[in-house]
PDB file of C-alpha atoms and ligand atoms in Angstrom:
ATOM      1  CA  MET X  14      78.569  98.664  84.749  1.00  0.00           C
ATOM      2  CA  SER X  15      76.547  95.774  86.194  1.00  0.00           C
ATOM      3  CA  ARG X  16      77.468  94.489  89.638  1.00  0.00           C
ATOM      4  CA  ILE X  17      79.330  91.225  90.080  1.00  0.00           C
ATOM      5  CA  ALA X  18      79.620  89.067  93.201  1.00  0.00           C
ATOM      6  CA  TYR X  19      82.029  86.253  93.956  1.00  0.00           C
ATOM      7  CA  VAL X  20      80.189  83.210  95.327  1.00  0.00           C
ATOM      8  CA  ASN X  21      81.978  79.961  96.133  1.00  0.00           C
ATOM      9  CA  GLY X  22      84.466  80.044  93.282  1.00  0.00           C
ATOM     10  CA  ARG X  23      82.458  81.905  90.633  1.00  0.00           C
ATOM     11  CA  TYR X  24      82.027  85.514  89.592  1.00  0.00           C
ATOM     12  CA  VAL X  25      78.297  85.924  89.027  1.00  0.00           C
ATOM     13  CA  PRO X  26      75.920  88.804  88.238  1.00  0.00           C
ATOM     14  CA  HIS X  27      74.943  90.363  91.555  1.00  0.00           C
ATOM     15  CA  ARG X  28      71.195  89.940  90.979  1.00  0.00           C
ATOM     16  CA  GLU X  29      71.681  86.202  90.469  1.00  0.00           C
ATOM     17  CA  ALA X  30      74.166  85.731  93.317  1.00  0.00           C
ATOM     18  CA  ALA X  31      72.717  83.318  95.872  1.00  0.00           C
ATOM     19  CA  VAL X  32      73.662  80.857  98.579  1.00  0.00           C
ATOM     20  CA  HIS X  33      72.084  77.524  99.475  1.00  0.00           C
ATOM     21  CA  VAL X  34      69.095  77.500 101.877  1.00  0.00           C
ATOM     22  CA  GLU X  35      71.136  75.272 104.187  1.00  0.00           C
ATOM     23  CA  ASP X  36      74.153  77.559 104.235  1.00  0.00           C
ATOM     24  CA  ARG X  37      74.977  77.749 107.936  1.00  0.00           C
ATOM     25  CA  GLY X  38      75.311  81.499 107.659  1.00  0.00           C
ATOM     26  CA  TYR X  39      71.682  81.692 106.606  1.00  0.00           C
ATOM     27  CA  GLN X  40      70.459  79.115 109.145  1.00  0.00           C
ATOM     28  CA  PHE X  41      72.586  79.895 112.218  1.00  0.00           C
ATOM     29  CA  ALA X  42      74.566  83.092 111.497  1.00  0.00           C
ATOM     30  CA  ASP X  43      77.475  80.645 111.728  1.00  0.00           C
ATOM     31  CA  GLY X  44      80.101  82.704 109.974  1.00  0.00           C
ATOM     32  CA  VAL X  45      82.402  85.697 110.021  1.00  0.00           C
ATOM     33  CA  TYR X  46      82.970  88.755 107.849  1.00  0.00           C
ATOM     34  CA  GLU X  47      85.285  91.610 107.036  1.00  0.00           C
ATOM     35  CA  VAL X  48      84.748  95.017 105.492  1.00  0.00           C
ATOM     36  CA  CYS X  49      87.685  96.777 103.864  1.00  0.00           C
ATOM     37  CA  GLU X  50      87.589 100.355 102.691  1.00  0.00           C
ATOM     38  CA  VAL X  51      88.388 100.953  99.010  1.00  0.00           C
ATOM     39  CA  ARG X  52      90.026 104.300  98.200  1.00  0.00           C
ATOM     40  CA  ASN X  53      91.160 105.292  94.729  1.00  0.00           C
ATOM     41  CA  GLY X  54      90.605 101.698  93.674  1.00  0.00           C
ATOM     42  CA  ARG X  55      92.974 100.329  96.320  1.00  0.00           C
ATOM     43  CA  LEU X  56      92.225  98.232  99.375  1.00  0.00           C
ATOM     44  CA  ILE X  57      92.935  99.925 102.686  1.00  0.00           C
ATOM     45  CA  ASP X  58      94.714  97.891 105.365  1.00  0.00           C
ATOM     46  CA  GLU X  59      94.014  94.572 103.672  1.00  0.00           C
ATOM     47  CA  ARG X  60      96.785  92.826 105.619  1.00  0.00           C
ATOM     48  CA  ARG X  61      95.300  93.790 108.977  1.00  0.00           C
ATOM     49  CA  HIS X  62      91.777  92.869 107.873  1.00  0.00           C
ATOM     50  CA  MET X  63      93.014  89.455 106.719  1.00  0.00           C
ATOM     51  CA  GLU X  64      94.801  88.924 110.033  1.00  0.00           C
ATOM     52  CA  ARG X  65      91.599  89.697 111.888  1.00  0.00           C
ATOM     53  CA  LEU X  66      89.628  87.416 109.544  1.00  0.00           C
ATOM     54  CA  GLN X  67      92.034  84.600 110.340  1.00  0.00           C
ATOM     55  CA  ARG X  68      91.612  85.240 114.051  1.00  0.00           C
ATOM     56  CA  SER X  69      87.787  85.257 113.808  1.00  0.00           C
ATOM     57  CA  LEU X  70      87.868  82.010 111.800  1.00  0.00           C
ATOM     58  CA  SER X  71      90.244  80.349 114.264  1.00  0.00           C
ATOM     59  CA  GLU X  72      88.157  81.393 117.289  1.00  0.00           C
ATOM     60  CA  LEU X  73      85.097  79.766 115.693  1.00  0.00           C
ATOM     61  CA  ARG X  74      87.039  76.793 114.277  1.00  0.00           C
ATOM     62  CA  ILE X  75      85.994  77.549 110.692  1.00  0.00           C
ATOM     63  CA  ALA X  76      88.524  76.618 107.999  1.00  0.00           C
ATOM     64  CA  ARG X  77      89.865  79.352 105.746  1.00  0.00           C
ATOM     65  CA  PRO X  78      88.293  78.745 102.301  1.00  0.00           C
ATOM     66  CA  MET X  79      91.467  79.595 100.366  1.00  0.00           C
ATOM     67  CA  SER X  80      95.009  80.835 100.860  1.00  0.00           C
ATOM     68  CA  LEU X  81      95.517  84.494 101.748  1.00  0.00           C
ATOM     69  CA  PRO X  82      97.191  85.294  98.388  1.00  0.00           C
ATOM     70  CA  ALA X  83      94.226  83.691  96.547  1.00  0.00           C
ATOM     71  CA  LEU X  84      91.796  85.631  98.729  1.00  0.00           C
ATOM     72  CA  SER X  85      93.652  88.830  97.962  1.00  0.00           C
ATOM     73  CA  ILE X  86      93.267  88.182  94.232  1.00  0.00           C
ATOM     74  CA  VAL X  87      89.510  87.642  94.641  1.00  0.00           C
ATOM     75  CA  LEU X  88      89.079  90.817  96.702  1.00  0.00           C
ATOM     76  CA  HIS X  89      90.930  92.920  94.127  1.00  0.00           C
ATOM     77  CA  GLU X  90      89.128  91.229  91.240  1.00  0.00           C
ATOM     78  CA  VAL X  91      85.686  91.943  92.728  1.00  0.00           C
ATOM     79  CA  VAL X  92      86.660  95.585  93.251  1.00  0.00           C
ATOM     80  CA  ARG X  93      87.962  95.775  89.667  1.00  0.00           C
ATOM     81  CA  ARG X  94      84.978  94.038  88.060  1.00  0.00           C
ATOM     82  CA  ASN X  95      82.579  96.369  89.866  1.00  0.00           C
ATOM     83  CA  GLY X  96      84.567  99.447  88.935  1.00  0.00           C
ATOM     84  CA  VAL X  97      84.633 100.545  92.572  1.00  0.00           C
ATOM     85  CA  ARG X  98      86.956 103.476  93.103  1.00  0.00           C
ATOM     86  CA  ASP X  99      85.659 104.554  96.512  1.00  0.00           C
ATOM     87  CA  GLY X 100      83.564 102.265  98.663  1.00  0.00           C
ATOM     88  CA  ILE X 101      83.910  98.970 100.436  1.00  0.00           C
ATOM     89  CA  VAL X 102      84.634  95.343  99.706  1.00  0.00           C
ATOM     90  CA  TYR X 103      82.673  92.860 101.839  1.00  0.00           C
ATOM     91  CA  LEU X 104      83.819  89.316 102.533  1.00  0.00           C
ATOM     92  CA  GLN X 105      81.826  86.641 104.336  1.00  0.00           C
ATOM     93  CA  VAL X 106      82.859  83.106 105.229  1.00  0.00           C
ATOM     94  CA  THR X 107      80.430  80.616 106.741  1.00  0.00           C
ATOM     95  CA  ARG X 108      80.855  77.069 108.038  1.00  0.00           C
ATOM     96  CA  GLY X 109      79.378  75.845 104.766  1.00  0.00           C
ATOM     97  CA  VAL X 110      76.322  73.999 103.556  1.00  0.00           C
ATOM     98  CA  ALA X 111      75.085  70.956 105.476  1.00  0.00           C
ATOM     99  CA  LYS X 112      71.885  69.284 106.702  1.00  0.00           C
ATOM    100  CA  ARG X 113      70.536  71.462 109.487  1.00  0.00           C
ATOM    101  CA  ASP X 114      72.030  70.413 112.821  1.00  0.00           C
ATOM    102  CA  HIS X 115      73.310  72.844 115.444  1.00  0.00           C
ATOM    103  CA  ALA X 116      76.540  70.881 115.963  1.00  0.00           C
ATOM    104  CA  PHE X 117      79.352  71.289 113.443  1.00  0.00           C
ATOM    105  CA  PRO X 118      78.785  69.658 110.042  1.00  0.00           C
ATOM    106  CA  PRO X 119      80.738  66.531 109.029  1.00  0.00           C
ATOM    107  CA  PRO X 120      84.505  66.972 108.641  1.00  0.00           C
ATOM    108  CA  GLY X 121      85.372  67.999 105.105  1.00  0.00           C
ATOM    109  CA  THR X 122      82.338  70.305 104.725  1.00  0.00           C
ATOM    110  CA  ARG X 123      83.747  73.190 102.744  1.00  0.00           C
ATOM    111  CA  PRO X 124      83.364  76.708 104.161  1.00  0.00           C
ATOM    112  CA  ALA X 125      81.277  78.980 101.940  1.00  0.00           C
ATOM    113  CA  ILE X 126      82.546  82.341 100.747  1.00  0.00           C
ATOM    114  CA  VAL X 127      80.918  85.431  99.311  1.00  0.00           C
ATOM    115  CA  VAL X 128      82.635  88.664  98.248  1.00  0.00           C
ATOM    116  CA  THR X 129      80.811  91.824  97.113  1.00  0.00           C
ATOM    117  CA  ALA X 130      81.890  95.397  96.498  1.00  0.00           C
ATOM    118  CA  SER X 131      79.862  98.585  96.677  1.00  0.00           C
ATOM    119  CA  ARG X 132      80.437 102.228  95.979  1.00  0.00           C
ATOM    120  CA  ILE X 133      80.132 104.865  98.646  1.00  0.00           C
ATOM    121  CA  ASP X 134      80.007 108.498  97.559  1.00  0.00           C
ATOM    122  CA  PRO X 135      82.970 110.111  99.382  1.00  0.00           C
ATOM    123  CA  ALA X 136      81.259 113.508  99.148  1.00  0.00           C
ATOM    124  CA  LYS X 137      78.341 112.183 101.184  1.00  0.00           C
ATOM    125  CA  THR X 138      80.635 110.859 103.920  1.00  0.00           C
ATOM    126  CA  GLU X 139      82.467 114.195 103.915  1.00  0.00           C
ATOM    127  CA  ARG X 140      79.183 116.025 104.423  1.00  0.00           C
ATOM    128  CA  TYR X 141      78.430 113.920 107.503  1.00  0.00           C
ATOM    129  CA  ALA X 142      81.939 114.562 108.784  1.00  0.00           C
ATOM    130  CA  ALA X 143      81.619 118.318 108.244  1.00  0.00           C
ATOM    131  CA  GLU X 144      78.392 118.447 110.256  1.00  0.00           C
ATOM    132  CA  GLY X 145      79.152 115.697 112.737  1.00  0.00           C
ATOM    133  CA  ILE X 146      76.725 112.921 113.581  1.00  0.00           C
ATOM    134  CA  ALA X 147      74.329 112.189 116.423  1.00  0.00           C
ATOM    135  CA  VAL X 148      74.449 108.995 118.470  1.00  0.00           C
ATOM    136  CA  VAL X 149      71.983 107.458 120.910  1.00  0.00           C
ATOM    137  CA  THR X 150      72.869 105.110 123.742  1.00  0.00           C
ATOM    138  CA  LEU X 151      71.323 101.696 124.421  1.00  0.00           C
ATOM    139  CA  PRO X 152      72.015  98.795 126.794  1.00  0.00           C
ATOM    140  CA  ASP X 153      74.641  96.407 125.426  1.00  0.00           C
ATOM    141  CA  ASN X 154      72.697  93.157 125.062  1.00  0.00           C
ATOM    142  CA  ARG X 155      75.228  91.268 122.922  1.00  0.00           C
ATOM    143  CA  TRP X 156      77.065  88.035 123.705  1.00  0.00           C
ATOM    144  CA  GLU X 157      80.443  88.019 125.445  1.00  0.00           C
ATOM    145  CA  ARG X 158      82.646  87.444 122.376  1.00  0.00           C
ATOM    146  CA  VAL X 159      82.002  90.518 120.273  1.00  0.00           C
ATOM    147  CA  ASP X 160      85.767  90.610 119.648  1.00  0.00           C
ATOM    148  CA  ILE X 161      84.975  87.982 116.992  1.00  0.00           C
ATOM    149  CA  LYS X 162      83.677  89.599 113.802  1.00  0.00           C
ATOM    150  CA  SER X 163      80.731  87.238 113.516  1.00  0.00           C
ATOM    151  CA  ILE X 164      77.818  87.749 111.111  1.00  0.00           C
ATOM    152  CA  SER X 165      75.473  87.275 114.072  1.00  0.00           C
ATOM    153  CA  LEU X 166      74.490  90.944 114.329  1.00  0.00           C
ATOM    154  CA  LEU X 167      70.886  91.061 115.531  1.00  0.00           C
ATOM    155  CA  PRO X 168      71.509  93.383 118.521  1.00  0.00           C
ATOM    156  CA  ASN X 169      73.542  95.646 116.228  1.00  0.00           C
ATOM    157  CA  VAL X 170      70.748  95.671 113.640  1.00  0.00           C
ATOM    158  CA  LEU X 171      68.129  96.576 116.252  1.00  0.00           C
ATOM    159  CA  ALA X 172      70.358  99.234 117.793  1.00  0.00           C
ATOM    160  CA  LYS X 173      71.079 100.877 114.443  1.00  0.00           C
ATOM    161  CA  GLN X 174      67.369 100.933 113.676  1.00  0.00           C
ATOM    162  CA  VAL X 175      66.618 102.699 116.984  1.00  0.00           C
ATOM    163  CA  ALA X 176      69.330 105.234 116.101  1.00  0.00           C
ATOM    164  CA  ARG X 177      67.833 105.870 112.670  1.00  0.00           C
ATOM    165  CA  GLU X 178      64.331 106.215 114.099  1.00  0.00           C
ATOM    166  CA  GLN X 179      65.680 108.869 116.481  1.00  0.00           C
ATOM    167  CA  GLY X 180      67.469 110.772 113.737  1.00  0.00           C
ATOM    168  CA  ALA X 181      70.917 109.522 114.748  1.00  0.00           C
ATOM    169  CA  ARG X 182      73.577 107.813 112.615  1.00  0.00           C
ATOM    170  CA  GLU X 183      74.923 105.464 115.265  1.00  0.00           C
ATOM    171  CA  ALA X 184      73.972 103.737 118.526  1.00  0.00           C
ATOM    172  CA  TRP X 185      76.479 103.370 121.341  1.00  0.00           C
ATOM    173  CA  PHE X 186      76.148 100.255 123.457  1.00  0.00           C
ATOM    174  CA  VAL X 187      76.396 100.803 127.208  1.00  0.00           C
ATOM    175  CA  GLY X 188      77.489  97.982 129.513  1.00  0.00           C
ATOM    176  CA  ALA X 189      75.928  97.051 132.856  1.00  0.00           C
ATOM    177  CA  ASP X 190      78.539  99.252 134.603  1.00  0.00           C
ATOM    178  CA  GLY X 191      77.317 102.353 132.733  1.00  0.00           C
ATOM    179  CA  THR X 192      80.342 102.641 130.450  1.00  0.00           C
ATOM    180  CA  VAL X 193      80.220 102.806 126.673  1.00  0.00           C
ATOM    181  CA  THR X 194      81.509  99.666 124.993  1.00  0.00           C
ATOM    182  CA  GLU X 195      81.341 100.588 121.293  1.00  0.00           C
ATOM    183  CA  GLY X 196      79.004 101.543 118.475  1.00  0.00           C
ATOM    184  CA  SER X 197      76.734  99.141 116.596  1.00  0.00           C
ATOM    185  CA  SER X 198      79.256  99.218 113.726  1.00  0.00           C
ATOM    186  CA  SER X 199      82.099 101.378 115.010  1.00  0.00           C
ATOM    187  CA  ASN X 200      84.437 102.004 117.943  1.00  0.00           C
ATOM    188  CA  ALA X 201      83.709 104.875 120.332  1.00  0.00           C
ATOM    189  CA  TRP X 202      86.124 107.615 121.439  1.00  0.00           C
ATOM    190  CA  ILE X 203      86.100 110.873 123.394  1.00  0.00           C
ATOM    191  CA  VAL X 204      88.582 113.706 123.900  1.00  0.00           C
ATOM    192  CA  THR X 205      88.660 115.060 127.470  1.00  0.00           C
ATOM    193  CA  SER X 206      89.038 118.690 128.519  1.00  0.00           C
ATOM    194  CA  GLY X 207      92.684 117.825 129.188  1.00  0.00           C
ATOM    195  CA  ASN X 208      93.061 116.740 125.544  1.00  0.00           C
ATOM    196  CA  GLU X 209      93.421 113.081 126.457  1.00  0.00           C
ATOM    197  CA  VAL X 210      92.002 110.740 123.839  1.00  0.00           C
ATOM    198  CA  LEU X 211      89.999 107.960 125.466  1.00  0.00           C
ATOM    199  CA  THR X 212      88.848 104.662 124.058  1.00  0.00           C
ATOM    200  CA  ARG X 213      88.205 101.325 125.612  1.00  0.00           C
ATOM    201  CA  LYS X 214      90.894  98.676 125.808  1.00  0.00           C
ATOM    202  CA  ALA X 215      90.434  96.067 123.058  1.00  0.00           C
ATOM    203  CA  ASP X 216      89.313  93.128 125.178  1.00  0.00           C
ATOM    204  CA  HIS X 217      86.412  90.724 124.558  1.00  0.00           C
ATOM    205  CA  ALA X 218      83.851  93.537 125.090  1.00  0.00           C
ATOM    206  CA  ILE X 219      84.574  95.264 121.770  1.00  0.00           C
ATOM    207  CA  LEU X 220      85.685  94.520 118.255  1.00  0.00           C
ATOM    208  CA  LYS X 221      89.310  95.528 117.830  1.00  0.00           C
ATOM    209  CA  GLY X 222      88.691  97.876 114.912  1.00  0.00           C
ATOM    210  CA  ILE X 223      91.353  98.100 112.236  1.00  0.00           C
ATOM    211  CA  THR X 224      90.652 101.836 112.046  1.00  0.00           C
ATOM    212  CA  ARG X 225      91.149 101.963 115.819  1.00  0.00           C
ATOM    213  CA  THR X 226      94.533 100.238 115.465  1.00  0.00           C
ATOM    214  CA  VAL X 227      95.703 102.617 112.721  1.00  0.00           C
ATOM    215  CA  LEU X 228      94.456 105.621 114.679  1.00  0.00           C
ATOM    216  CA  LEU X 229      96.790 104.727 117.536  1.00  0.00           C
ATOM    217  CA  ASP X 230      99.681 105.480 115.132  1.00  0.00           C
ATOM    218  CA  VAL X 231      98.060 108.764 114.091  1.00  0.00           C
ATOM    219  CA  LEU X 232      97.678 109.769 117.754  1.00  0.00           C
ATOM    220  CA  LYS X 233     101.378 109.083 118.377  1.00  0.00           C
ATOM    221  CA  ALA X 234     102.380 111.136 115.343  1.00  0.00           C
ATOM    222  CA  HIS X 235     100.191 114.011 116.622  1.00  0.00           C
ATOM    223  CA  ASP X 236     101.714 113.752 120.105  1.00  0.00           C
ATOM    224  CA  LEU X 237      98.293 113.119 121.591  1.00  0.00           C
ATOM    225  CA  LYS X 238      97.930 111.220 124.829  1.00  0.00           C
ATOM    226  CA  LEU X 239      95.957 107.997 124.472  1.00  0.00           C
ATOM    227  CA  VAL X 240      94.228 106.529 127.517  1.00  0.00           C
ATOM    228  CA  GLU X 241      92.690 103.099 127.019  1.00  0.00           C
ATOM    229  CA  ARG X 242      89.919 103.025 129.591  1.00  0.00           C
ATOM    230  CA  PRO X 243      86.132 102.834 129.613  1.00  0.00           C
ATOM    231  CA  PHE X 244      84.141 106.078 129.877  1.00  0.00           C
ATOM    232  CA  THR X 245      80.556 106.691 130.986  1.00  0.00           C
ATOM    233  CA  VAL X 246      77.800 108.312 128.944  1.00  0.00           C
ATOM    234  CA  ALA X 247      77.945 111.350 131.289  1.00  0.00           C
ATOM    235  CA  GLU X 248      81.687 111.676 130.646  1.00  0.00           C
ATOM    236  CA  ALA X 249      81.083 111.502 126.913  1.00  0.00           C
ATOM    237  CA  ILE X 250      78.428 114.230 127.017  1.00  0.00           C
ATOM    238  CA  ALA X 251      80.750 116.397 129.119  1.00  0.00           C
ATOM    239  CA  ALA X 252      83.737 115.674 126.854  1.00  0.00           C
ATOM    240  CA  ARG X 253      85.394 118.254 124.635  1.00  0.00           C
ATOM    241  CA  GLU X 254      84.954 116.048 121.586  1.00  0.00           C
ATOM    242  CA  ALA X 255      83.649 112.629 120.631  1.00  0.00           C
ATOM    243  CA  PHE X 256      84.026 110.523 117.512  1.00  0.00           C
ATOM    244  CA  ILE X 257      83.640 107.046 116.105  1.00  0.00           C
ATOM    245  CA  THR X 258      85.927 104.980 113.898  1.00  0.00           C
ATOM    246  CA  SER X 259      85.187 102.337 111.275  1.00  0.00           C
ATOM    247  CA  ALA X 260      86.631 101.232 107.947  1.00  0.00           C
ATOM    248  CA  SER X 261      83.890 102.868 105.889  1.00  0.00           C
ATOM    249  CA  GLN X 262      83.885 106.194 107.792  1.00  0.00           C
ATOM    250  CA  THR X 263      87.454 106.422 109.163  1.00  0.00           C
ATOM    251  CA  VAL X 264      87.171 109.127 111.873  1.00  0.00           C
ATOM    252  CA  MET X 265      83.631 110.518 112.144  1.00  0.00           C
ATOM    253  CA  PRO X 266      82.945 113.363 114.612  1.00  0.00           C
ATOM    254  CA  VAL X 267      80.035 112.908 117.047  1.00  0.00           C
ATOM    255  CA  VAL X 268      78.274 116.151 117.978  1.00  0.00           C
ATOM    256  CA  ARG X 269      75.210 114.949 119.893  1.00  0.00           C
ATOM    257  CA  ILE X 270      74.712 112.118 122.348  1.00  0.00           C
ATOM    258  CA  ASP X 271      71.134 111.298 123.360  1.00  0.00           C
ATOM    259  CA  GLY X 272      70.096 114.709 122.065  1.00  0.00           C
ATOM    260  CA  LYS X 273      72.693 116.625 124.120  1.00  0.00           C
ATOM    261  CA  PRO X 274      75.499 118.567 122.402  1.00  0.00           C
ATOM    262  CA  VAL X 275      79.105 117.485 122.815  1.00  0.00           C
ATOM    263  CA  GLY X 276      81.461 120.463 123.261  1.00  0.00           C
ATOM    264  CA  ASN X 277      80.019 123.357 121.283  1.00  0.00           C
ATOM    265  CA  GLY X 278      77.914 120.996 119.170  1.00  0.00           C
ATOM    266  CA  ALA X 279      80.252 121.125 116.161  1.00  0.00           C
ATOM    267  CA  PRO X 280      82.981 118.676 115.057  1.00  0.00           C
ATOM    268  CA  GLY X 281      86.034 119.073 117.289  1.00  0.00           C
ATOM    269  CA  LEU X 282      89.458 120.263 116.166  1.00  0.00           C
ATOM    270  CA  ILE X 283      91.226 117.065 117.182  1.00  0.00           C
ATOM    271  CA  SER X 284      88.663 114.752 115.536  1.00  0.00           C
ATOM    272  CA  THR X 285      88.838 116.823 112.371  1.00  0.00           C
ATOM    273  CA  ALA X 286      92.658 116.808 112.330  1.00  0.00           C
ATOM    274  CA  LEU X 287      92.787 113.046 112.918  1.00  0.00           C
ATOM    275  CA  ARG X 288      90.313 112.503 110.102  1.00  0.00           C
ATOM    276  CA  ALA X 289      92.274 114.733 107.722  1.00  0.00           C
ATOM    277  CA  ASP X 290      95.548 112.928 108.424  1.00  0.00           C
ATOM    278  CA  PHE X 291      94.247 109.367 108.756  1.00  0.00           C
ATOM    279  CA  SER X 292      94.933 108.022 105.284  1.00  0.00           C
ATOM    280  CA  ARG X 293      98.656 108.804 105.546  1.00  0.00           C
ATOM    281  CA  TYR X 294      98.945 106.003 108.085  1.00  0.00           C
ATOM    282  CA  THR X 295      97.043 103.282 106.234  1.00  0.00           C
ATOM    283  CA  GLU X 296      98.467 100.523 104.022  1.00  0.00           C
ATOM    284  CA  LYS X 297      97.232 100.554 100.444  1.00  0.00           C
ATOM    285  CA  SER X 298      97.207  97.467  98.250  1.00  0.00           C
TER     286      SER X 298
HETATM  287  N1  PLP E  13      82.840  97.661 116.254  1.00  0.00           N
HETATM  288  C1  PLP E  13      81.869  97.040 115.573  1.00  0.00           C
HETATM  289  C2  PLP E  13      80.772  96.368 116.306  1.00  0.00           C
HETATM  290  C3  PLP E  13      81.905  97.022 114.161  1.00  0.00           C
HETATM  291  O1  PLP E  13      80.938  96.383 113.472  1.00  0.00           O
HETATM  292  C4  PLP E  13      82.952  97.694 113.492  1.00  0.00           C
HETATM  293  C5  PLP E  13      83.017  97.718 112.020  1.00  0.00           C
HETATM  294  O2  PLP E  13      82.166  97.272 111.313  1.00  0.00           O
HETATM  295  C6  PLP E  13      83.933  98.342 114.249  1.00  0.00           C
HETATM  296  C7  PLP E  13      83.849  98.302 115.632  1.00  0.00           C
HETATM  297  C8  PLP E  13      85.061  99.074 113.588  1.00  0.00           C
HETATM  298  O3  PLP E  13      85.969  98.163 113.003  1.00  0.00           O
HETATM  299  P1  PLP E  13      86.849  98.562 111.743  1.00  0.00           P
HETATM  300  O4  PLP E  13      87.597  99.813 112.133  1.00  0.00           O
HETATM  301  O5  PLP E  13      87.762  97.409 111.542  1.00  0.00           O
HETATM  302  O6  PLP E  13      85.916  98.785 110.607  1.00  0.00           O
END
């Protein structure tokens, strides 16, 4: 089955899918995105992802390119046309195409939209989860509004590359105060020796992950104590367990931080239980 992308109103073969050279996403990273997990051919937590998309658009004063019901049809159609059963659907909206000028383009410039879908082999993700992943830590050098899911991801790109070069799957950003903010494409969590589950409060210093939000319900159902506070790298290394959350990985155990083992160096019981139970708490559409 050949891949299909949705680009500004048309379903086109993926290899021919293209945007204009003066698309503001291309020129200025002036746009936002969302990534929704696809499981058994259904979108996971679409409603929450669309709410966050709307918030990102509003914060950047970009118009929504179409109504939410129309957008939902496009997302499902791209998943269907690509025959994606397990994977992700990616949506990007930019401020549109206009003569290059940093200031906003003339009123009436239509936002540009691209939707793609890709398969992810669930068995591969399960293998990572069974072994646990390594993370490295790096200074957080991003701007102050990372709560907006903007396509401007250069620090995240560089951080992920450092992680890969050091044999790790993720990089954790560390703020000037020595506490972990979040991963380059995930939220960061630890479980303390007292079985408290720690993650940072969702303020402007992190992206409020949809997986993070759903996990709060899972924690409640498991009678686990949640503490929303920052933690240091030393605390994370000394923790009983650590894990990350993101739409494409749900709950992924972390077993090494900067080369040092977390707990006994194997995925923790709580992380594993949360991962196993996670999908019960998601919305499927
Ligand atoms: N933080 C960052 C920087 C991300 O890029 C992501 C996801 O891509 C997340 C957190 C997790 O968000 P979600 O659970 O909505 O995928």
